[in-house]
Coordinates of C-alpha atoms and ligand atoms in Angstrom, one line a residue:
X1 CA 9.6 28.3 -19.6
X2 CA 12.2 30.0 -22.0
X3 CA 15.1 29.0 -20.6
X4 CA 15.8 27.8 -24.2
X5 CA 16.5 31.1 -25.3
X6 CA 19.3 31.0 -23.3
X7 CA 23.3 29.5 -23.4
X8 CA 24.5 27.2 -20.8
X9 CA 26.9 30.4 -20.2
X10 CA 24.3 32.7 -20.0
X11 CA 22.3 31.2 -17.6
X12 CA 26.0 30.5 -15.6
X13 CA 26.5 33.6 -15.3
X14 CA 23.0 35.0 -14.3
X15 CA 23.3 32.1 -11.6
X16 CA 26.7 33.6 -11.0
X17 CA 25.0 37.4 -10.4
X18 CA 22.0 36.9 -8.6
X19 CA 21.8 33.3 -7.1
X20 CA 23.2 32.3 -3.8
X21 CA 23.1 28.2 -3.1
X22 CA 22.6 26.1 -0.4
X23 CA 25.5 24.6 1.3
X24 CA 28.2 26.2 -1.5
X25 CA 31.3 27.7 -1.5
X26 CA 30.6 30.5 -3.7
X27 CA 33.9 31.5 -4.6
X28 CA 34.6 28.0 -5.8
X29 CA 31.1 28.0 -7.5
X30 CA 31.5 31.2 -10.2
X31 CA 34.9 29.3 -11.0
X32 CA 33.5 26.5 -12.3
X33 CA 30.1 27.4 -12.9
X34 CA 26.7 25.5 -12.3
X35 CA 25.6 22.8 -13.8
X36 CA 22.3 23.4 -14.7
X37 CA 19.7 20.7 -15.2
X38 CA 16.6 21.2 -17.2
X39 CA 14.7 18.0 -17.6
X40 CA 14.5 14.9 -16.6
X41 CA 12.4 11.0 -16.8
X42 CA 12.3 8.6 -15.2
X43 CA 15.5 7.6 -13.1
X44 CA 17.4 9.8 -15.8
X45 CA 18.4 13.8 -15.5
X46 CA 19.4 15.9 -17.9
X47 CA 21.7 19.1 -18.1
X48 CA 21.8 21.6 -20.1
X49 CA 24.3 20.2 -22.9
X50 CA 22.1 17.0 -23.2
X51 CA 23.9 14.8 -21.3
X52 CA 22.3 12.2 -19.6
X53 CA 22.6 11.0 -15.9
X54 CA 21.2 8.3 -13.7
X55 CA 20.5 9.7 -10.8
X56 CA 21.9 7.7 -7.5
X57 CA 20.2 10.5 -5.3
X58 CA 16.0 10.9 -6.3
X59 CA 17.6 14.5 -6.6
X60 CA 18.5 15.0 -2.9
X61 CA 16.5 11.8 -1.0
X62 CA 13.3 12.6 -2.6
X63 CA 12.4 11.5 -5.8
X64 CA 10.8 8.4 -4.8
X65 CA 8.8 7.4 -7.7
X66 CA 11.0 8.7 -10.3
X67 CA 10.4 11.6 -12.6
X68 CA 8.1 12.7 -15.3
X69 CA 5.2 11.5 -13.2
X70 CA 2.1 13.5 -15.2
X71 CA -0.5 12.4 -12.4
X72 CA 1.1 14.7 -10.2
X73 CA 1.2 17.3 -12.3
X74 CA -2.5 16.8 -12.5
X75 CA -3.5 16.9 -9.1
X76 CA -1.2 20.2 -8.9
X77 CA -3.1 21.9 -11.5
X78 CA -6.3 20.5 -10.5
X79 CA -6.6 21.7 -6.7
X80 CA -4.6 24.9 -7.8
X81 CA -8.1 25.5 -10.2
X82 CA -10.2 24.8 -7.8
X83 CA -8.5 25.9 -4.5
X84 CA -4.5 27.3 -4.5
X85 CA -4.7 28.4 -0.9
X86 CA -6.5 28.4 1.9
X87 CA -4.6 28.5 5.5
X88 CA -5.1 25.5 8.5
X89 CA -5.6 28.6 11.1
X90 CA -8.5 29.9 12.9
X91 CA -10.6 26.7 13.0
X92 CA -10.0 26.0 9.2
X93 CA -9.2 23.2 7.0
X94 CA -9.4 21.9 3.4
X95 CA -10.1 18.9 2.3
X96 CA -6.5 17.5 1.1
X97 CA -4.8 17.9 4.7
X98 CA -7.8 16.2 6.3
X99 CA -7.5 12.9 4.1
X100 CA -3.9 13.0 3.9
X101 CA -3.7 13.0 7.6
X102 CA -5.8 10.1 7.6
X103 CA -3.8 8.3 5.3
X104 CA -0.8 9.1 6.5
X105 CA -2.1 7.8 10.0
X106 CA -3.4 4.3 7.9
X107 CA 0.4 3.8 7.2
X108 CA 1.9 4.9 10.2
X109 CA 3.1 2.8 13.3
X110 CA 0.0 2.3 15.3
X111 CA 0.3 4.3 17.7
X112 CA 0.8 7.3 15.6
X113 CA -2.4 9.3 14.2
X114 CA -1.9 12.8 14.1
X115 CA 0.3 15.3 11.9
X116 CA 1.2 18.6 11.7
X117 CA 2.5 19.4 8.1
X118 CA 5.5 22.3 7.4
X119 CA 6.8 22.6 4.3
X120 CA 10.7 21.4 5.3
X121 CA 12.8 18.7 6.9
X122 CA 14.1 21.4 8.7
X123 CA 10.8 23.4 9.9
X124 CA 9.5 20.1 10.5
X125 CA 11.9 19.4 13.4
X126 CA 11.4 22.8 14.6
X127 CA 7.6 21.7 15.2
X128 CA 9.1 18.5 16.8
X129 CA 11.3 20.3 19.2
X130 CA 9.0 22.6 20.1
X131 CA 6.4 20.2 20.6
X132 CA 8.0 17.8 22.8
X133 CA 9.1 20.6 25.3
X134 CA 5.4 22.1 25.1
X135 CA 4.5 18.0 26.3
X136 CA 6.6 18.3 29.3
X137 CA 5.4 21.7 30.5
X138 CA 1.8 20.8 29.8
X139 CA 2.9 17.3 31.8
X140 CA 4.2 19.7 34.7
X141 CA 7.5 19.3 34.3
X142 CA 9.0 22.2 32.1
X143 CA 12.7 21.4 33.1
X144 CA 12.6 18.3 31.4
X145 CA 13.7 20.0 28.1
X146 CA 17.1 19.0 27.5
X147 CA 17.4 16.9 23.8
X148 CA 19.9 14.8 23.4
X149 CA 21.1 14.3 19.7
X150 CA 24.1 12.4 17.7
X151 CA 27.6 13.6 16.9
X152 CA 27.3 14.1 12.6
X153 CA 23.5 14.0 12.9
X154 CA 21.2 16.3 10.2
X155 CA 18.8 17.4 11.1
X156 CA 18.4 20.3 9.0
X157 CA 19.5 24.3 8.8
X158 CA 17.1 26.5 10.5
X159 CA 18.7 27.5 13.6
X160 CA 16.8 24.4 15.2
X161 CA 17.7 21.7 12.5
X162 CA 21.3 23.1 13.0
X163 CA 21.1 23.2 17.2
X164 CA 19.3 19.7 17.1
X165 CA 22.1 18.2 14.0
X166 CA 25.5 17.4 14.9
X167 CA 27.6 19.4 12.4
X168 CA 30.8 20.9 14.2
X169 CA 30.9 23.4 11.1
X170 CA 27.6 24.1 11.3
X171 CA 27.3 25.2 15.2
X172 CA 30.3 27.5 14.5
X173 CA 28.9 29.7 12.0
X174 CA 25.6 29.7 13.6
X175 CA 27.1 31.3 16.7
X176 CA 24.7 30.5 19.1
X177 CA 22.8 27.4 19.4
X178 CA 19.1 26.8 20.8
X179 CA 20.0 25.8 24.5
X180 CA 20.0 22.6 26.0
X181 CA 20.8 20.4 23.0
X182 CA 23.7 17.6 23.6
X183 CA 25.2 15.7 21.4
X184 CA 26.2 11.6 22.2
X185 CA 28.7 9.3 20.1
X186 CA 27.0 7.9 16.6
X187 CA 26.1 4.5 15.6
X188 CA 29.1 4.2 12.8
X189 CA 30.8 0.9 13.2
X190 CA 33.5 1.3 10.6
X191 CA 35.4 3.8 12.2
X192 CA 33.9 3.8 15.8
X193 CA 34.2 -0.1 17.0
X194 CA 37.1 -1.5 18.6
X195 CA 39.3 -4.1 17.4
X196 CA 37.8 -7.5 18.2
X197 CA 34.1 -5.5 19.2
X198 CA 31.5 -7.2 17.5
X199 CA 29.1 -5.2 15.9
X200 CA 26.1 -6.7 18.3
X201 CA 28.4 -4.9 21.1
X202 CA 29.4 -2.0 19.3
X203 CA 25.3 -1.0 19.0
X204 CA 24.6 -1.8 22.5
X205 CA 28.1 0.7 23.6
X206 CA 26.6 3.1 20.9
X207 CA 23.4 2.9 22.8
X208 CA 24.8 3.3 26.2
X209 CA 26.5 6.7 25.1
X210 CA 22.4 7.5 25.5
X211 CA 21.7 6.9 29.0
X212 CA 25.2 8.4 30.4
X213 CA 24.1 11.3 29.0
X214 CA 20.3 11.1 30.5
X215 CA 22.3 10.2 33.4
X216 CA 25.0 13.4 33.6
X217 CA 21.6 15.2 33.0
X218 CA 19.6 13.9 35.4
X219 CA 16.2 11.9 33.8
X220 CA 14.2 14.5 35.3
X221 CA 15.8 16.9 33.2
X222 CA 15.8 15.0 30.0
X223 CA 13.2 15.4 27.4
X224 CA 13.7 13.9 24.2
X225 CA 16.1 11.8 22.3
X226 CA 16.4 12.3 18.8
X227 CA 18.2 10.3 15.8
X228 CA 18.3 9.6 12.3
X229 CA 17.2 5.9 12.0
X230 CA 19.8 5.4 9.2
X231 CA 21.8 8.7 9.5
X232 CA 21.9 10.1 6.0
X233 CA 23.5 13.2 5.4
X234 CA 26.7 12.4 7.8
X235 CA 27.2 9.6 5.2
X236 CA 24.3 7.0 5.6
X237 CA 25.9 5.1 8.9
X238 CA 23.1 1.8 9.6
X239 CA 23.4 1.1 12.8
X240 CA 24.0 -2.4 14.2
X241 CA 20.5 -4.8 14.5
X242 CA 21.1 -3.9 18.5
X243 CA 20.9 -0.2 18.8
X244 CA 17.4 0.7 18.4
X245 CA 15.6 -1.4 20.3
X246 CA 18.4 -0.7 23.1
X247 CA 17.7 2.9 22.7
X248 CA 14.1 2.6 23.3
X249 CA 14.4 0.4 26.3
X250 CA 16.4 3.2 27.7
X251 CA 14.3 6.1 26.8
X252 CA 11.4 4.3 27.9
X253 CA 13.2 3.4 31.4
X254 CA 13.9 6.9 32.1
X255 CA 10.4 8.5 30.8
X256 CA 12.7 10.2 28.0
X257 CA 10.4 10.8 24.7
X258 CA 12.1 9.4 21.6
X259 CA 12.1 11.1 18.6
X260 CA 12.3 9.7 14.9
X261 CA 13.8 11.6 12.1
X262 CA 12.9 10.3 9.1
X263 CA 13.0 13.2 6.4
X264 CA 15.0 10.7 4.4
X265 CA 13.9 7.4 5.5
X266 CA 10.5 8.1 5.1
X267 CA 8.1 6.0 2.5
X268 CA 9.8 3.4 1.6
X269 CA 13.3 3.7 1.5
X270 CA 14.2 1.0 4.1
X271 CA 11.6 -1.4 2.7
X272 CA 9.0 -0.2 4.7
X273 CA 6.7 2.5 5.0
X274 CA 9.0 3.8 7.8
X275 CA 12.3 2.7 9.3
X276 CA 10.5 2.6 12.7
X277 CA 8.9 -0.2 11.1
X278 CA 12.4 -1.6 9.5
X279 CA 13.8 -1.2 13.3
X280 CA 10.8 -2.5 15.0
X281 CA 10.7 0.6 17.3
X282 CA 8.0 3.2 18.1
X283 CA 8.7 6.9 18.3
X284 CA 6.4 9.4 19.8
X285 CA 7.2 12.0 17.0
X286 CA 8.5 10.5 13.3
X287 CA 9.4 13.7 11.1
X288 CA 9.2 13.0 7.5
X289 CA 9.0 15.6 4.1
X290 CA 11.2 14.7 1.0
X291 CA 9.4 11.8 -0.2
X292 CA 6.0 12.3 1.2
X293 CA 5.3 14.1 -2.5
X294 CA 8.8 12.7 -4.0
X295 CA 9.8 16.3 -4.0
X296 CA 7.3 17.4 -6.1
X297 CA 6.1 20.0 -3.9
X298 CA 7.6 21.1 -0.9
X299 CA 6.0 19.4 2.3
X300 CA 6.6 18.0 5.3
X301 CA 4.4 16.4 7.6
X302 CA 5.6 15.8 11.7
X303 CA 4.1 12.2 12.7
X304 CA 2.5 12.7 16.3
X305 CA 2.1 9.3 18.1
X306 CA -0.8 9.4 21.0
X307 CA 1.0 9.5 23.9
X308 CA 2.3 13.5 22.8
X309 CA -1.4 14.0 21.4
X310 CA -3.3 12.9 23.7
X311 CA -1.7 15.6 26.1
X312 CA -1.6 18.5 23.7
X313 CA -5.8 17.3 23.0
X314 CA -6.5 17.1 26.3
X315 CA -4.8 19.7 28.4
X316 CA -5.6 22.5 26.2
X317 CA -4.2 25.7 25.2
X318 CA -3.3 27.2 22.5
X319 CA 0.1 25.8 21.3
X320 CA 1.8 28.9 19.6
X321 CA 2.9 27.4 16.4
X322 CA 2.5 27.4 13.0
X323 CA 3.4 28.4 9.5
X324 CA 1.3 30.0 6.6
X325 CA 2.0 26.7 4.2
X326 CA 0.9 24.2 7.0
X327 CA -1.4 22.1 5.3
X328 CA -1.0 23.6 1.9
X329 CA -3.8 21.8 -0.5
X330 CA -1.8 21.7 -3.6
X331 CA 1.2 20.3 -1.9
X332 CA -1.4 17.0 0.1
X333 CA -3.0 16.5 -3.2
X334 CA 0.3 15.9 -4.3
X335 CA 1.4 13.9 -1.5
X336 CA -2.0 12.2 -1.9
X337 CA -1.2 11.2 -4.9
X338 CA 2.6 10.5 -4.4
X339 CA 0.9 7.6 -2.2
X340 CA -1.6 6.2 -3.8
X341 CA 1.6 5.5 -6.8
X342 CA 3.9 3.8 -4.0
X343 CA 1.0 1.7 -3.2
X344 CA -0.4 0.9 -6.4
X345 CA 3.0 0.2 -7.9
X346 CA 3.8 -1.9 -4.8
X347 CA 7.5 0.0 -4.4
X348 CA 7.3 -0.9 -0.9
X349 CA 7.4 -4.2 -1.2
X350 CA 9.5 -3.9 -4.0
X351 CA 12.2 -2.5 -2.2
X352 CA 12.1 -5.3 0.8
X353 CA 11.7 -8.1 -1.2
X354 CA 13.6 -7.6 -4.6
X355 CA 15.5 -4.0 -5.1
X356 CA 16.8 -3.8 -1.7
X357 CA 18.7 -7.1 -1.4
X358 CA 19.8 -7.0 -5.3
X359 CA 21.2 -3.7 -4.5
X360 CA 23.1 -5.1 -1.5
X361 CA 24.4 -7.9 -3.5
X362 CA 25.2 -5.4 -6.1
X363 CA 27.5 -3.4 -4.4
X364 CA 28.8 -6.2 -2.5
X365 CA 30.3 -8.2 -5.7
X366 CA 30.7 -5.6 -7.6
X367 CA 31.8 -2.5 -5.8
X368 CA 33.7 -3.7 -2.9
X369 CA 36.2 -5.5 -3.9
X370 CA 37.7 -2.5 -5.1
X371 CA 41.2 -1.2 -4.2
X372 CA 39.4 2.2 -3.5
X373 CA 36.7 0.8 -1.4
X374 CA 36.9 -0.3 2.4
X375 CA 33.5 -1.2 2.8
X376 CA 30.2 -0.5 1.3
X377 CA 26.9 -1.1 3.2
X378 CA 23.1 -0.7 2.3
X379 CA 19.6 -0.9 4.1
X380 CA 16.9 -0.9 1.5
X381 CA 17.4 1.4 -1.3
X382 CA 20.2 3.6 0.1
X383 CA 24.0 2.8 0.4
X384 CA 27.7 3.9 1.3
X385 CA 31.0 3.8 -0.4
X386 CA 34.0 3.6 1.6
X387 CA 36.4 5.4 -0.3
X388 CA 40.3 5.0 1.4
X389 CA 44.0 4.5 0.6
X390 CA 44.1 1.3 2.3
X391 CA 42.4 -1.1 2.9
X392 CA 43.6 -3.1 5.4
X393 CA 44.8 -0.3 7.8
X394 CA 41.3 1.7 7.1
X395 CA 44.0 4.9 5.9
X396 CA 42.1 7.9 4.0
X397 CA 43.6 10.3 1.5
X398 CA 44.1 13.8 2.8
X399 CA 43.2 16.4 2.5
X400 CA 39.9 14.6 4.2
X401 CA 37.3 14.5 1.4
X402 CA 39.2 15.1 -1.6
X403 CA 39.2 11.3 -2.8
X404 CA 35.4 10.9 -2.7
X405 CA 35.0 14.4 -4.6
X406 CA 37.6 12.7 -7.0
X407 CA 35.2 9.3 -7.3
X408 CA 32.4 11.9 -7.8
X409 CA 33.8 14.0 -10.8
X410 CA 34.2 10.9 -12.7
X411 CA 31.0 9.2 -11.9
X412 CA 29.0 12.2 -13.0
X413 CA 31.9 12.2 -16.1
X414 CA 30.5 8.5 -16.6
X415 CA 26.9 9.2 -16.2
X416 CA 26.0 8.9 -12.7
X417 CA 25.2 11.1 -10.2
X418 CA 26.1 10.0 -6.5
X419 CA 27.3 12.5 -3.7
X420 CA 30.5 12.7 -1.8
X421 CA 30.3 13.5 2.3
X422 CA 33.9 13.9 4.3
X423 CA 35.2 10.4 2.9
X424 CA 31.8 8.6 1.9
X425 CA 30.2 8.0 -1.2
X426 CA 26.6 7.8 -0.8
X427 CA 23.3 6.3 -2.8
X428 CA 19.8 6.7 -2.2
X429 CA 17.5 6.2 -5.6
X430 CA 14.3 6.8 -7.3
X431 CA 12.7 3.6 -5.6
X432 CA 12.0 2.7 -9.3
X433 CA 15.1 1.5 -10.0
X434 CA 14.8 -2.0 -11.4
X435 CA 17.7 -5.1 -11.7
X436 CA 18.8 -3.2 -15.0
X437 CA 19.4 -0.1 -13.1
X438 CA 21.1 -1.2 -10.5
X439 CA 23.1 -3.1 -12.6
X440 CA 23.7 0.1 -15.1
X441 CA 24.6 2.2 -12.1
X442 CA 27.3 -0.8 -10.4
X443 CA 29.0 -0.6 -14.1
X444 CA 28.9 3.2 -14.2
X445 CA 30.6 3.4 -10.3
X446 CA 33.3 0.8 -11.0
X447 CA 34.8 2.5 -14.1
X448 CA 34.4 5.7 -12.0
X449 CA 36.1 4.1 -9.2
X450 CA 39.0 2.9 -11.7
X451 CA 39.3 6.5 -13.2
X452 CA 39.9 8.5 -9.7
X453 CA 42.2 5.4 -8.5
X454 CA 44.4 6.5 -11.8
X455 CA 44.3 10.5 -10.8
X456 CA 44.5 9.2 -7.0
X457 CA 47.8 7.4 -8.1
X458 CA 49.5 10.5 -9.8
X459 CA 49.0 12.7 -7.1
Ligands
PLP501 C1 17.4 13.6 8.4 C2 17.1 15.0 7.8 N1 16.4 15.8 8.6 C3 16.1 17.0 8.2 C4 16.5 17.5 6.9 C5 16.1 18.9 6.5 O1 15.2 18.8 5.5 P1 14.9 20.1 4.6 O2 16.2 20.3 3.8 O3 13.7 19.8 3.8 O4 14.7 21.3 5.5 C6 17.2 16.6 6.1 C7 17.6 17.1 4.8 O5 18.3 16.4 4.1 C8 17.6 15.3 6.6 O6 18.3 14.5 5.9

């Protein structure tokens, strides 16, 4: 690389010229400029000027083992010698897709042993929507193809992430969603109970939101439901203890297929290999990417559970989909080896048994007693900041947003990257993260916290 012969400003404005970025305003980017990142270790990132951040994100929900790993490097380079490509059509295969589906299927729920790789979140749950309505036709029963989804769901930006997710602003500028697609109340407690509803209740309402739509539908007509365990990108919102396993009995009362979205939950996050697991639930379809190869390589792998493949196996036919990367061997020897770290270095249990509940503690004594903060909540290694103007009341500053991209500003002023979405700060980590981390990131937030309540106040 000689991106060293080049100025932070240079490279701005090339970036500026020819690059167009996800999710940006790009008006509001060539004002400011990008911050450009070069290197990083560890649970540290590093920009171009040489300052150094902790990163509260593994990048975007991916880095799971942290950076600067050189064994995955190594299997890169290694399969790319002796193998780059080779495709999964035409009654192919190479070796690294074959064992990683078998590993993948070792961790898995149960019931679930086969996979069908992408290289996205996003094309990942065009598989899984495409595969679930291929079910019910193969089943007989092509009219049963309606999904139902979550208000504020993600589930990515191909024109089938975006149909499936639950993004107003999203389903405007699309223009034109995939048919069939509705979208039911969210889990979100905070703003969505009542006053006096417990949260035991609130899940089970949340739930029911589910069956009047399978209802309005008709079962008959209902395929699939589909949800973020812990929905992430709409500003990680963990649902009460009472909503999966309320959600399944429904699904599974009116023959309605439930589909697990765990691009960002996936390997470990909750504390377990999947949230499924975390939730005690079982899925017929669990999407996953990110973190299968902690974002070393792009790759996503769509969890099948046997019901779906036992169909797909034994009625036959071709099912027409597919992309060029499915199965990509440099990307599974990467996720091979992604693995075989998590296990090794036990992050699993690391994060249900001694990250995760520090973590919690963390943010709950040091972090939410803050005037900024109305709540702050966590499942395993991932976490919310309420941000608000009041406490009591639950008030927010206007315009909606602004405060949290305040809080953000100064935490990355301060060292720390976290992200801002609508009101909510968010946190999901390099599942490396020790005590010391955590505690270095809690200290890093609070004096972020204080500096936005001091701009917050002269506004
Ligand atoms: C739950 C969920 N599903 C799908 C996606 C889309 O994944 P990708 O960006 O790899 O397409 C994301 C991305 O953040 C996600 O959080």
């Amino acid at each position: 690389m000689t991106y060293q012969n080049y100025s932070l400003k240079q490279l701005q404005q090339i970036d500026a010229a020819h690059h167009l970025h996800p999710f940006t305003d790009h008006k509001e980017l060539r004002e400011v400029g990008s911050r450009i990142i070069t290197h990083a270790n560890g649970p540290f990132i590093y920009d171009s000027e040489g300052a150094e951040i902790l990163d509260g994100m593994a990048g975007l929900w991916c880095v799971n083992i942290g950076y600067g790993r050189n064994e995955l490097a190594e299997a890169a380079y290694t399969q790319m010698k002796e193998l780059p490509y080779y495709n999964s059509f035409f009654k192919c295969s190479t070796p690294t897709p074959v064992l990683l589906s078998r590993k993948l299927a070792e961790i898995a729920p149960k019931h679930v042993n086969q996979v069908f790789y992408g290289s996205s979140g996003s094309e990942a749950n065009d598989t899984a929507l495409r595969l679930v309505r291929h079910y019910w036709a193969l089943e007989g029963k092509p009219e049963k193809n309606r999904i139902i989804s979550r208000k504020m769901a993600y589930h990515g930006s191909t024109v089938a992430g975006t149909s499936l997710g639950g993004m107003d602003a999203m389903h405007k500028q699309l223009g034109g969603a995939v048919p069939n697609i509705v979208h039911v109340m969210m889990p979100y407690a905070y703003e969505l109970a009542l006053p006096g509803e417990s949260d035991h209740d609130f899940g089970l309402r949340a739930a029911k939101a589910v069956e009047d739509a399978i209802l309005e539908a008709g079962a008959d007509k209902v395929a699939a439901f589909i949800g973020e365990p812990v929905m992430g990108a709409g500003g990680v919102k963990i649902p009460p203890a009472s909503y999966w396993p309320e959600v399944q009995r429904i699904c599974r009362k009116y023959d309605v297929l439930l589909m697990l979205d765990e691009v960002i939950t996936g390997y470990g996050r909750t504390g377990e290999w999947f949230a499924a697991q975390t939730f005690g639930i079982e899925p017929d379809t669990i999407t996953t990417a990110k973190a299968l190869t902690s974002g070393y390589q792009p790759l996503s792998a769509l969890l099948v559970g046997d019901r779906i493949a036992a169909t797909v196996v034994e009625k036959g036919g071709e099912f027409y989909h597919g992309y060029t990367y499915s199965g990509h061997p440099v990307a599974c020897a990467v996720a091979l080896k992604n693995l075989e770290i998590i296990e090794n270095e036990g992050l699993v249990d690391r994060v249900r048994n001694e990250t995760g509940p520090y973590f919690a503690k963390a943010l709950q004594e040091r972090i939410a007693g803050h005037d900024l903060v109305g709540e702050v909540r966590s499942i395993g290694l991932m976490g919310a900041i309420e941000i608000v103007k009041d406490k009591a009341t639950k008030e927010r500053f206007l315009p909606s947003g602004s405060a949290a991209v305040t809080v953000r500003d100064h935490a990355i002023g301060q060292g720390m990257m976290l992200r801002a979405t609508g009101d909510t700060m968010i946190l999901s980590p390099p599942l490396i993260w020790t005590r010391d981390t955590i505690d270095m990131a809690c200290e890093r937030i609070a004096r972020a916290l204080d500096l936005a309540q001091a701009d917050l106040r002269k506004r």
